[in-house]
Short mmCIF file of C-alpha atoms in Angstrom, two decimals:
data_model
loop_
_atom_site.label_atom_id
_atom_site.label_comp_id
_atom_site.label_asym_id
_atom_site.label_seq_id
_atom_site.Cartn_x
_atom_site.Cartn_y
_atom_site.Cartn_z
CA MET A 494 159.04 152.31 161.39
CA LEU A 495 159.97 150.41 158.25
CA LYS A 496 159.68 146.61 158.05
CA PHE A 497 162.11 144.89 155.71
CA LEU A 498 161.65 141.39 154.31
CA PRO A 499 164.60 138.99 154.55
CA ALA A 500 165.03 139.15 150.78
CA ILE A 501 163.18 140.80 147.97
CA GLY A 502 160.58 138.38 146.53
CA THR A 503 160.67 135.90 149.43
CA LYS A 504 157.36 134.01 149.60
CA LEU A 505 155.59 134.15 152.94
CA ARG A 506 152.78 131.77 153.93
CA LYS A 507 149.71 133.84 154.63
CA THR A 508 146.48 132.67 156.26
CA LEU A 509 143.26 134.66 156.47
CA VAL A 510 140.30 133.40 158.50
CA PHE A 511 136.79 134.23 157.27
CA ALA A 512 133.81 134.68 159.55
CA THR A 513 131.61 131.60 159.54
CA THR A 514 128.60 133.72 158.56
CA VAL A 515 129.87 134.16 154.98
CA THR A 516 127.29 132.96 152.43
CA GLY A 517 126.93 132.21 148.69
CA LEU A 518 132.60 123.36 143.00
CA THR A 519 130.42 121.41 145.18
CA ILE A 520 132.38 119.28 147.61
CA MET A 521 132.14 116.70 150.34
CA GLY A 522 131.98 118.37 153.71
CA SER A 523 131.23 115.80 156.35
CA SER A 524 132.97 112.83 157.85
CA ALA A 525 130.93 109.64 157.96
CA GLN A 526 129.28 109.60 161.36
CA ALA A 527 129.09 106.75 163.85
CA LEU A 528 125.47 105.63 163.97
CA GLU A 529 124.39 102.13 164.90
CA THR A 530 122.52 100.20 162.22
CA ALA A 531 121.34 96.61 162.02
CA ALA A 532 122.38 96.42 158.36
CA ARG A 533 125.51 94.39 157.55
CA GLN A 534 126.43 97.02 154.97
CA ALA A 535 125.20 100.60 154.82
CA PHE A 536 126.02 103.77 152.92
CA LEU A 537 124.33 107.17 153.00
CA MET A 538 125.44 110.09 150.85
CA ASP A 539 124.35 113.53 149.75
CA MET A 540 123.96 113.27 145.98
CA ASP A 541 124.88 116.85 145.06
CA THR A 542 128.01 117.24 147.20
CA GLY A 543 129.08 113.62 147.43
CA ALA A 544 129.35 113.95 151.21
CA VAL A 545 129.30 110.58 152.97
CA LEU A 546 127.02 110.83 155.99
CA LEU A 547 127.20 107.19 157.07
CA GLU A 548 129.11 104.11 156.00
CA LYS A 549 129.42 100.58 157.34
CA ASP A 550 131.48 98.02 155.41
CA ALA A 551 130.61 100.10 152.36
CA ASP A 552 133.52 98.76 150.27
CA THR A 553 132.97 95.09 151.07
CA LEU A 554 131.91 93.03 148.07
CA MET A 555 128.50 91.59 148.89
CA PRO A 556 125.69 89.70 147.14
CA PRO A 557 123.46 92.53 145.89
CA ALA A 558 120.50 90.35 144.91
CA SER A 559 117.97 92.27 142.79
CA MET A 560 119.60 95.62 143.56
CA SER A 561 122.07 94.72 140.79
CA LYS A 562 119.16 95.00 138.38
CA LEU A 563 120.01 98.72 138.47
CA MET A 564 122.94 97.91 136.18
CA THR A 565 120.69 95.92 133.85
CA VAL A 566 118.35 98.90 133.67
CA THR A 567 121.29 101.25 133.08
CA MET A 568 122.37 99.29 130.02
CA LEU A 569 118.88 99.68 128.58
CA PHE A 570 118.55 103.35 129.57
CA GLU A 571 121.74 104.16 127.69
CA ARG A 572 120.41 102.61 124.50
CA LEU A 573 117.17 104.54 124.85
CA LYS A 574 119.02 107.79 125.47
CA ASP A 575 121.30 107.45 122.44
CA GLY A 576 118.25 106.76 120.26
CA SER A 577 119.22 103.26 119.12
CA LEU A 578 116.12 101.90 120.88
CA LYS A 579 112.66 103.27 121.59
CA MET A 580 110.18 102.47 124.34
CA ASP A 581 107.74 100.98 121.80
CA ASP A 582 110.34 98.62 120.32
CA THR A 583 109.78 94.97 121.19
CA PHE A 584 112.05 92.11 122.29
CA PRO A 585 111.31 88.37 121.86
CA VAL A 586 110.77 86.10 124.87
CA SER A 587 112.87 82.93 124.91
CA GLU A 588 112.02 79.73 126.74
CA LYS A 589 114.87 80.44 129.18
CA ALA A 590 113.35 83.79 130.08
CA TRP A 591 109.87 82.31 130.38
CA ARG A 592 111.02 79.48 132.65
CA LYS A 593 113.18 81.62 134.95
CA GLY A 594 112.12 81.34 138.59
CA GLY A 595 111.98 83.89 141.37
CA SER A 596 110.17 87.18 140.91
CA LYS A 597 108.50 87.47 137.50
CA MET A 598 106.54 89.85 135.33
CA PHE A 599 105.00 86.78 133.63
CA VAL A 600 106.12 87.21 130.03
CA GLU A 601 104.93 84.50 127.61
CA VAL A 602 107.29 82.36 125.59
CA ASN A 603 107.63 83.21 121.89
CA LYS A 604 105.77 86.51 122.37
CA ARG A 605 107.29 89.97 121.94
CA VAL A 606 107.21 92.55 124.72
CA LYS A 607 107.61 96.31 124.51
CA ILE A 608 110.73 97.81 126.07
CA GLY A 609 108.57 100.15 128.13
CA ASP A 610 106.80 97.15 129.65
CA LEU A 611 110.06 95.31 130.25
CA LEU A 612 111.48 98.29 132.12
CA ARG A 613 108.48 98.40 134.40
CA GLY A 614 108.65 94.64 134.76
CA ILE A 615 112.22 94.98 136.03
CA ILE A 616 111.88 98.15 138.11
CA VAL A 617 108.41 97.76 139.62
CA GLN A 618 107.95 93.98 139.62
CA SER A 619 111.64 92.95 139.84
CA GLY A 620 111.02 90.45 137.05
CA ASN A 621 113.89 88.03 136.49
CA ASP A 622 112.21 86.94 133.26
CA ALA A 623 112.21 90.53 131.98
CA CYS A 624 115.93 90.87 132.75
CA ILE A 625 116.78 87.81 130.67
CA VAL A 626 114.66 89.08 127.77
CA VAL A 627 116.66 92.32 127.82
CA ALA A 628 120.01 90.54 128.21
CA GLU A 629 119.43 88.19 125.28
CA ALA A 630 118.15 90.99 123.06
CA LEU A 631 121.10 93.30 123.76
CA ALA A 632 123.98 90.81 123.90
CA GLY A 633 122.76 87.47 122.51
CA SER A 634 123.03 85.63 125.81
CA GLU A 635 122.79 86.39 129.51
CA ALA A 636 126.46 85.47 130.05
CA ALA A 637 127.62 87.88 127.33
CA PHE A 638 125.37 90.57 128.74
CA ALA A 639 126.83 90.07 132.24
CA ASP A 640 130.33 90.57 130.81
CA SER A 641 129.19 93.79 129.13
CA MET A 642 127.64 94.94 132.42
CA THR A 643 130.98 94.52 134.19
CA ALA A 644 132.86 96.30 131.40
CA ARG A 645 130.42 99.20 131.38
CA ALA A 646 130.54 99.41 135.17
CA ARG A 647 134.29 100.04 134.97
CA GLU A 648 133.77 102.78 132.40
CA ILE A 649 131.37 104.69 134.65
CA GLY A 650 133.59 104.39 137.71
CA LEU A 651 132.47 101.23 139.49
CA GLU A 652 135.85 99.67 140.20
CA LYS A 653 134.85 96.56 142.15
CA SER A 654 131.46 95.40 140.90
CA ILE A 655 131.37 92.07 139.04
CA PHE A 656 128.25 90.75 137.32
CA ALA A 657 127.61 87.07 136.59
CA ASN A 658 124.01 87.48 135.43
CA ALA A 659 121.36 90.08 134.62
CA THR A 660 119.03 89.33 137.51
CA GLY A 661 120.97 89.24 140.78
CA TRP A 662 120.36 85.50 141.03
CA PRO A 663 122.69 83.96 143.66
CA ASP A 664 126.17 83.38 142.25
CA PRO A 665 129.52 83.53 144.10
CA ASN A 666 130.94 85.68 141.30
CA HIS A 667 128.10 88.22 141.35
CA ARG A 668 129.13 91.00 143.73
CA MET A 669 128.76 94.75 144.32
CA THR A 670 129.57 97.14 147.16
CA ALA A 671 127.18 99.44 148.96
CA ARG A 672 129.22 102.45 147.86
CA GLU A 673 129.10 101.45 144.20
CA LEU A 674 125.36 100.83 144.35
CA ALA A 675 125.01 104.42 145.57
CA LEU A 676 127.31 105.71 142.82
CA LEU A 677 125.32 103.77 140.22
CA SER A 678 122.11 105.27 141.58
CA LYS A 679 123.64 108.74 141.29
CA TYR A 680 124.59 107.97 137.69
CA ILE A 681 121.03 106.89 136.89
CA ILE A 682 119.35 109.88 138.55
CA ARG A 683 121.69 112.38 136.92
CA ASN A 684 121.85 110.92 133.41
CA PHE A 685 118.35 109.56 132.80
CA PRO A 686 115.82 112.05 134.14
CA ASP A 687 113.35 111.10 131.39
CA TYR A 688 113.15 107.53 132.68
CA TYR A 689 113.87 107.88 136.39
CA GLY A 690 110.20 108.49 137.18
CA ILE A 691 109.48 104.80 136.56
CA PHE A 692 111.16 104.03 139.88
CA SER A 693 108.43 105.85 141.77
CA GLU A 694 105.54 103.92 140.16
CA LYS A 695 103.84 101.87 142.87
CA SER A 696 102.33 99.15 140.71
CA PHE A 697 102.33 97.70 137.22
CA THR A 698 99.83 95.41 135.49
CA PHE A 699 101.07 92.93 132.91
CA GLY A 700 99.97 89.48 131.79
CA LYS A 701 97.01 87.37 132.81
CA THR A 702 96.38 84.49 135.17
CA ASN A 703 95.18 81.07 134.01
CA LYS A 704 91.67 82.35 134.63
CA GLY A 705 92.22 85.37 132.41
CA LYS A 706 92.54 87.96 135.16
CA ASP A 707 95.06 90.80 134.90
CA ILE A 708 98.22 90.35 136.97
CA LYS A 709 98.89 93.48 139.01
CA GLN A 710 102.01 93.65 141.18
CA GLY A 711 103.12 96.33 143.60
CA ASN A 712 106.51 97.98 143.93
CA ARG A 713 108.51 96.34 146.75
CA ASN A 714 110.23 99.60 147.75
CA PRO A 715 108.72 100.41 151.18
CA LEU A 716 109.93 104.01 151.10
CA LEU A 717 107.46 104.86 148.33
CA TYR A 718 104.51 104.39 150.65
CA SER A 719 105.47 107.07 153.21
CA ASN A 720 105.49 110.84 152.91
CA ASN A 721 109.26 111.11 153.06
CA GLY A 722 110.31 112.40 149.63
CA ALA A 723 111.38 108.95 148.36
CA ASP A 724 111.16 108.32 144.60
CA GLY A 725 113.30 105.18 143.97
CA LEU A 726 115.20 102.89 143.48
CA LYS A 727 115.35 99.07 144.05
CA THR A 728 115.03 96.38 146.69
CA GLY A 729 116.76 93.01 146.83
CA HIS A 730 116.53 89.77 148.74
CA THR A 731 118.11 86.33 148.71
CA GLU A 732 118.92 83.95 151.53
CA GLU A 733 122.61 84.86 151.26
CA SER A 734 122.21 88.64 150.94
CA GLY A 735 119.38 89.15 153.40
CA TYR A 736 117.03 92.05 152.76
CA GLY A 737 118.51 95.08 151.01
CA LEU A 738 117.43 98.40 149.57
CA THR A 739 118.97 101.07 147.40
CA GLY A 740 116.81 104.15 147.83
CA SER A 741 116.74 107.86 147.21
CA ALA A 742 114.69 110.72 148.61
CA LYS A 743 114.55 114.42 147.84
CA ARG A 744 113.43 117.19 150.17
CA GLY A 745 113.67 120.72 148.91
CA ASP A 746 116.99 121.07 147.08
CA ARG A 747 118.64 118.13 148.87
CA ARG A 748 118.72 114.55 147.64
CA LEU A 749 120.10 111.65 149.68
CA ILE A 750 121.00 108.19 148.40
CA LEU A 751 120.89 105.23 150.77
CA VAL A 752 122.06 101.63 150.47
CA VAL A 753 121.45 98.98 153.15
CA ASN A 754 121.90 95.23 152.92
CA GLY A 755 121.89 92.16 155.15
CA LEU A 756 118.76 92.96 157.13
CA SER A 757 116.67 90.18 158.63
CA SER A 758 113.22 90.89 157.21
CA ALA A 759 111.24 93.10 154.86
CA LYS A 760 109.82 94.91 157.89
CA GLU A 761 113.28 95.66 159.28
CA ARG A 762 114.42 96.80 155.83
CA GLY A 763 111.63 99.35 155.63
CA ARG A 764 112.02 100.58 159.18
CA GLU A 765 115.82 100.90 159.05
CA SER A 766 115.83 102.57 155.64
CA GLU A 767 113.36 105.21 156.75
CA ARG A 768 115.21 105.79 160.03
CA LEU A 769 118.57 106.37 158.33
CA LEU A 770 117.10 108.74 155.75
CA GLU A 771 115.33 110.73 158.47
CA TRP A 772 118.59 110.98 160.40
CA GLY A 773 120.48 112.18 157.32
CA PHE A 774 117.98 114.94 156.54
CA ARG A 775 117.67 115.99 160.19
CA GLU A 776 121.31 116.04 161.26
CA PHE A 777 122.97 117.40 158.11
CA ASP A 778 122.45 120.25 155.70
CA ASN A 779 124.10 121.87 152.70
CA TYR A 780 125.68 125.30 153.15
CA ALA A 781 126.46 127.58 150.21
CA LEU A 782 129.74 129.42 150.76
CA PHE A 783 130.71 131.06 147.47
CA LYS A 784 129.29 131.38 143.97
CA LYS A 785 131.27 130.79 140.82
CA ASP A 786 133.22 133.94 139.83
CA GLN A 787 132.39 135.60 143.16
CA GLU A 788 135.50 137.25 144.62
CA VAL A 789 136.61 135.30 147.69
CA ALA A 790 139.63 137.50 148.52
CA LYS A 791 142.51 139.45 147.01
CA ALA A 792 146.13 138.34 147.14
CA ARG A 793 149.20 140.54 146.89
CA VAL A 794 151.18 140.23 143.63
CA TRP A 795 154.97 140.35 143.24
CA LEU A 796 156.22 142.47 140.34
CA GLY A 797 152.94 142.68 138.45
CA GLU A 798 151.12 145.44 136.61
CA LYS A 799 148.56 145.25 139.43
CA GLU A 800 149.37 145.03 143.11
CA LEU A 801 146.47 142.66 143.91
CA VAL A 802 144.84 139.75 142.14
CA SER A 803 141.24 138.70 142.71
CA LEU A 804 140.67 135.07 143.77
CA SER A 805 137.55 132.97 143.15
CA VAL A 806 136.32 129.36 143.05
CA GLU A 807 135.85 127.50 139.77
CA LYS A 808 132.27 126.43 140.59
CA ASP A 809 129.65 127.17 143.22
CA LEU A 810 131.06 125.99 146.54
CA THR A 811 128.56 124.10 148.70
CA VAL A 812 129.54 122.09 151.75
CA THR A 813 127.57 119.35 153.47
CA MET A 814 128.09 119.14 157.23
CA SER A 815 126.26 118.41 160.42
CA ARG A 816 124.22 121.28 161.79
CA LYS A 817 126.28 121.08 164.97
CA ASP A 818 129.59 121.41 163.09
CA ARG A 819 128.28 124.41 161.13
CA ARG A 820 128.38 126.61 164.25
CA SER A 821 132.14 126.14 164.65
CA MET A 822 133.19 125.99 161.00
CA GLN A 823 136.23 128.03 159.93
CA VAL A 824 137.11 128.97 156.36
CA LYS A 825 140.76 129.90 155.85
CA LEU A 826 142.58 131.34 152.85
CA VAL A 827 146.14 130.02 152.46
CA TYR A 828 148.67 131.12 149.85
CA ASN A 829 152.33 131.99 149.41
CA GLU A 830 152.70 135.77 149.49
CA PRO A 831 153.41 137.57 147.24
CA ILE A 832 152.26 135.67 144.16
CA PRO A 833 154.80 136.31 141.37
CA ALA A 834 153.63 137.74 138.06
CA PRO A 835 152.82 136.86 135.35
CA ILE A 836 149.56 135.24 136.50
CA LEU A 837 147.15 133.65 134.06
CA LYS A 838 143.41 133.80 134.65
CA GLY A 839 142.12 130.45 135.89
CA THR A 840 145.45 129.38 137.40
CA PRO A 841 145.23 127.88 140.92
CA VAL A 842 147.20 130.23 143.18
CA ALA A 843 145.71 129.70 146.65
CA ARG A 844 143.62 127.32 148.75
CA LEU A 845 140.52 127.52 150.89
CA VAL A 846 140.85 125.30 153.96
CA ILE A 847 137.54 124.48 155.66
CA THR A 848 137.60 122.95 159.15
CA ALA A 849 135.19 121.99 161.92
CA PRO A 850 135.76 119.91 165.08
CA GLU A 851 134.28 116.59 163.89
CA MET A 852 134.76 117.05 160.15
CA GLU A 853 137.57 116.03 157.84
CA THR A 854 139.51 119.06 156.62
CA ILE A 855 138.47 120.21 153.15
CA GLU A 856 140.82 121.99 150.77
CA VAL A 857 139.50 123.79 147.70
CA PRO A 858 141.72 125.48 145.09
CA LEU A 859 141.25 129.19 144.43
CA ILE A 860 142.00 130.50 140.96
CA ALA A 861 143.09 133.87 139.68
CA SER A 862 140.07 135.76 138.33
CA GLU A 863 142.17 137.86 135.94
CA ASP A 864 145.43 138.01 134.02
CA ILE A 865 148.25 139.91 135.69
CA SER A 866 151.23 140.63 133.43
CA ARG A 867 154.70 141.82 134.39
CA PRO A 868 155.63 145.48 133.81
CA GLY A 869 158.81 146.67 132.12
CA MET A 870 162.20 146.84 133.85
CA PHE A 871 161.54 150.24 135.46
CA GLY A 872 158.15 149.10 136.72
CA ARG A 873 159.63 145.94 138.23
CA VAL A 874 162.35 147.87 140.09
CA SER A 875 159.81 150.41 141.32
CA GLY A 876 157.44 147.65 142.39
CA ALA A 877 160.17 145.79 144.29
CA ILE A 878 161.17 148.91 146.21
CA LYS A 879 157.54 149.71 147.00
CA TYR A 880 156.92 146.16 148.25
CA VAL A 881 159.99 146.26 150.52
CA LEU A 882 158.91 149.58 152.01
CA PHE A 883 155.17 149.08 152.26
CA GLY A 884 154.15 145.56 151.20
CA ALA A 885 154.41 143.75 154.55
CA SER A 886 152.65 146.46 156.57
CA ALA A 887 149.99 146.90 153.91
CA ASN A 888 148.69 143.41 154.57
#
């Protein structure tokens, strides 16, 4: 029995459902889950896929305290990476830097300090004095440096963050969001692998006491002192902000980035940070679905030199989702059939739709893996007749 289409060349929506056991563009795959946390603001993400595992007031502008020193460090990292500065170069210490209160690395006025030491003074010791030394050396004044921090933040995708100083010192105009602290951390980890290891150093010795003894200070990041895969980044605390932490941990091939703020004590900060990271590694995982250039499916072509076109993803497709959702995940192929020729290789012609009960739907474009040209007039007529007679049943 012959099946005729309503009109030659009419496009039909076609959906194919893949088995959830299929293996092999990295993309967010999980909805932020509801988990109670004592933090006023919290954000937990998978670095590689960008999947948000947990968020609480993550887009609220908040006082970041010393966590904003990550932007100060970024400005210096970029100069080191482009070669305009070297770790052995030195910066002069002004009286303003020397007198600055709060956490210090204890630089001495009118002395010069190596950039390598200043970085450790900022990252390990959270030195406000070191931040001002860097700011004045790079921009002439701390105020000018803060303006350049804000401008650079916009360029790397931080749309809300505003910097009033280099240190995180309390100021009503100095604000970041938990989400943007996580995005900044991702930027640092990805772009400065040669310097990121400083964040995992547990102590740094610089300067001397009045009695001539070396001043050794420990890293305030509590995650570094547990066997949990943590290797950075920065803590913060002021009376207004409460206790905060921007941290990252890697286990196997997975890296999570966590931001918490507004906690009541250093002890609660450490306990809550470790609990949220443990939850993220335990409840979620990354699942490889398709490799770049791997054929996902074939789609029928209308009036082409070939009857089928191979479809693939542009990059490796990995999805982050809860282990529970993984059991009921569905991967669907959706496209308008037939796809009219000519078709250029790399052109998006279909979509993968990935669903699970408690997960936001994900849509990923599929591209043509090859060029499909149109045949001559006789070939097109022959192809149209063949599609009318056999195309619908052949699917």
